[in-house]
Amino acid sequence: MGIPQKSLVIGACEIACHYPELSLNDAAGDALQLAEKIRLCGIEENQKKETVFIAACRFVSADKDLTPQKAIEKALRLWDIIEA
């Protein structure tokens, strides 16, 4: 299972709210790019996948210089810290 549509919309909204100069299509594209990169990470647990996605969207929306890959890595580190 991929990222649920509800979370994709929330993630795109998070990005769009912080970057009003982006079109909704661009914000959705950024969210979909993050979702695809997370899919390629091979995370099997759906809750972890969705949580990492939302966190990565928030990290990207807070720092426009942060790459999608770095945002995902940061979200995964945060997951590991909380899980420990």
Tab-separated table of C-alpha atoms in Angstrom:
chain	number	residue	atom	x	y	z
A	1	MET	CA	0.000	0.000	0.000
A	2	GLY	CA	1.208	3.484	-0.835
A	3	ILE	CA	0.592	6.707	1.016
A	4	PRO	CA	-3.180	7.207	1.507
A	5	GLN	CA	-4.755	9.954	-0.594
A	6	LYS	CA	-5.774	11.825	2.563
A	7	SER	CA	-2.129	12.073	3.618
A	8	LEU	CA	-1.042	13.062	0.109
A	9	VAL	CA	-3.517	15.957	0.206
A	10	ILE	CA	-2.361	16.992	3.701
A	11	GLY	CA	1.288	16.833	2.638
A	12	ALA	CA	0.660	18.868	-0.505
A	13	CYS	CA	-1.334	21.375	1.555
A	14	GLU	CA	1.537	21.702	4.031
A	15	ILE	CA	3.916	22.510	1.180
A	16	ALA	CA	1.455	24.865	-0.555
A	17	CYS	CA	0.762	26.796	2.661
A	18	HIS	CA	4.450	27.537	3.213
A	19	TYR	CA	5.142	28.322	-0.447
A	20	PRO	CA	2.133	30.271	-1.747
A	21	GLU	CA	4.090	31.087	-4.906
A	22	LEU	CA	3.817	27.404	-5.903
A	23	SER	CA	0.818	26.275	-7.866
A	24	LEU	CA	-1.296	23.535	-6.324
A	25	ASN	CA	-0.081	21.269	-9.125
A	26	ASP	CA	3.535	21.916	-8.124
A	27	ALA	CA	2.804	21.318	-4.433
A	28	ALA	CA	1.017	18.082	-5.308
A	29	GLY	CA	3.945	17.096	-7.521
A	30	ASP	CA	6.379	17.677	-4.663
A	31	ALA	CA	4.243	15.568	-2.321
A	32	LEU	CA	3.993	12.786	-4.902
A	33	GLN	CA	7.756	12.895	-5.406
A	34	LEU	CA	8.277	12.439	-1.665
A	35	ALA	CA	5.784	9.566	-1.627
A	36	GLU	CA	7.616	7.840	-4.486
A	37	LYS	CA	11.001	8.247	-2.805
A	38	ILE	CA	9.554	6.792	0.404
A	39	ARG	CA	8.120	3.870	-1.567
A	40	LEU	CA	11.593	3.192	-2.921
A	41	CYS	CA	12.950	3.065	0.651
A	42	GLY	CA	11.127	-0.230	1.070
A	43	ILE	CA	9.381	0.655	4.327
A	44	GLU	CA	6.876	-2.125	4.911
A	45	GLU	CA	4.910	-0.804	7.887
A	46	ASN	CA	2.106	1.452	6.612
A	47	GLN	CA	1.969	3.652	9.714
A	48	LYS	CA	5.710	4.314	9.512
A	49	LYS	CA	5.495	5.046	5.777
A	50	GLU	CA	2.673	7.541	6.276
A	51	THR	CA	4.294	9.195	9.305
A	52	VAL	CA	7.650	9.566	7.547
A	53	PHE	CA	5.837	11.073	4.561
A	54	ILE	CA	4.013	13.699	6.651
A	55	ALA	CA	7.193	14.553	8.580
A	56	ALA	CA	9.193	14.846	5.340
A	57	CYS	CA	6.557	17.170	3.861
A	58	ARG	CA	6.792	19.367	6.938
A	59	PHE	CA	10.586	19.410	6.841
A	60	VAL	CA	10.519	20.380	3.143
A	61	SER	CA	7.932	23.074	3.786
A	62	ALA	CA	10.079	24.556	6.567
A	63	ASP	CA	13.314	24.641	4.541
A	64	LYS	CA	13.178	25.230	0.799
A	65	ASP	CA	16.853	24.260	0.472
A	66	LEU	CA	16.261	20.804	1.954
A	67	THR	CA	16.225	18.108	-0.722
A	68	PRO	CA	13.447	15.513	-0.694
A	69	GLN	CA	15.995	12.794	0.094
A	70	LYS	CA	17.440	14.752	3.043
A	71	ALA	CA	13.911	15.442	4.328
A	72	ILE	CA	13.144	11.720	4.245
A	73	GLU	CA	16.421	10.880	5.981
A	74	LYS	CA	15.641	13.454	8.669
A	75	ALA	CA	12.126	12.040	9.123
A	76	LEU	CA	13.512	8.494	9.396
A	77	ARG	CA	16.058	9.618	12.010
A	78	LEU	CA	13.246	11.253	13.975
A	79	TRP	CA	11.201	8.032	13.737
A	80	ASP	CA	14.172	6.067	15.116
A	81	ILE	CA	14.679	8.540	17.972
A	82	ILE	CA	11.019	8.368	18.996
A	83	GLU	CA	10.890	4.588	18.587
A	84	ALA	CA	13.980	4.013	20.774
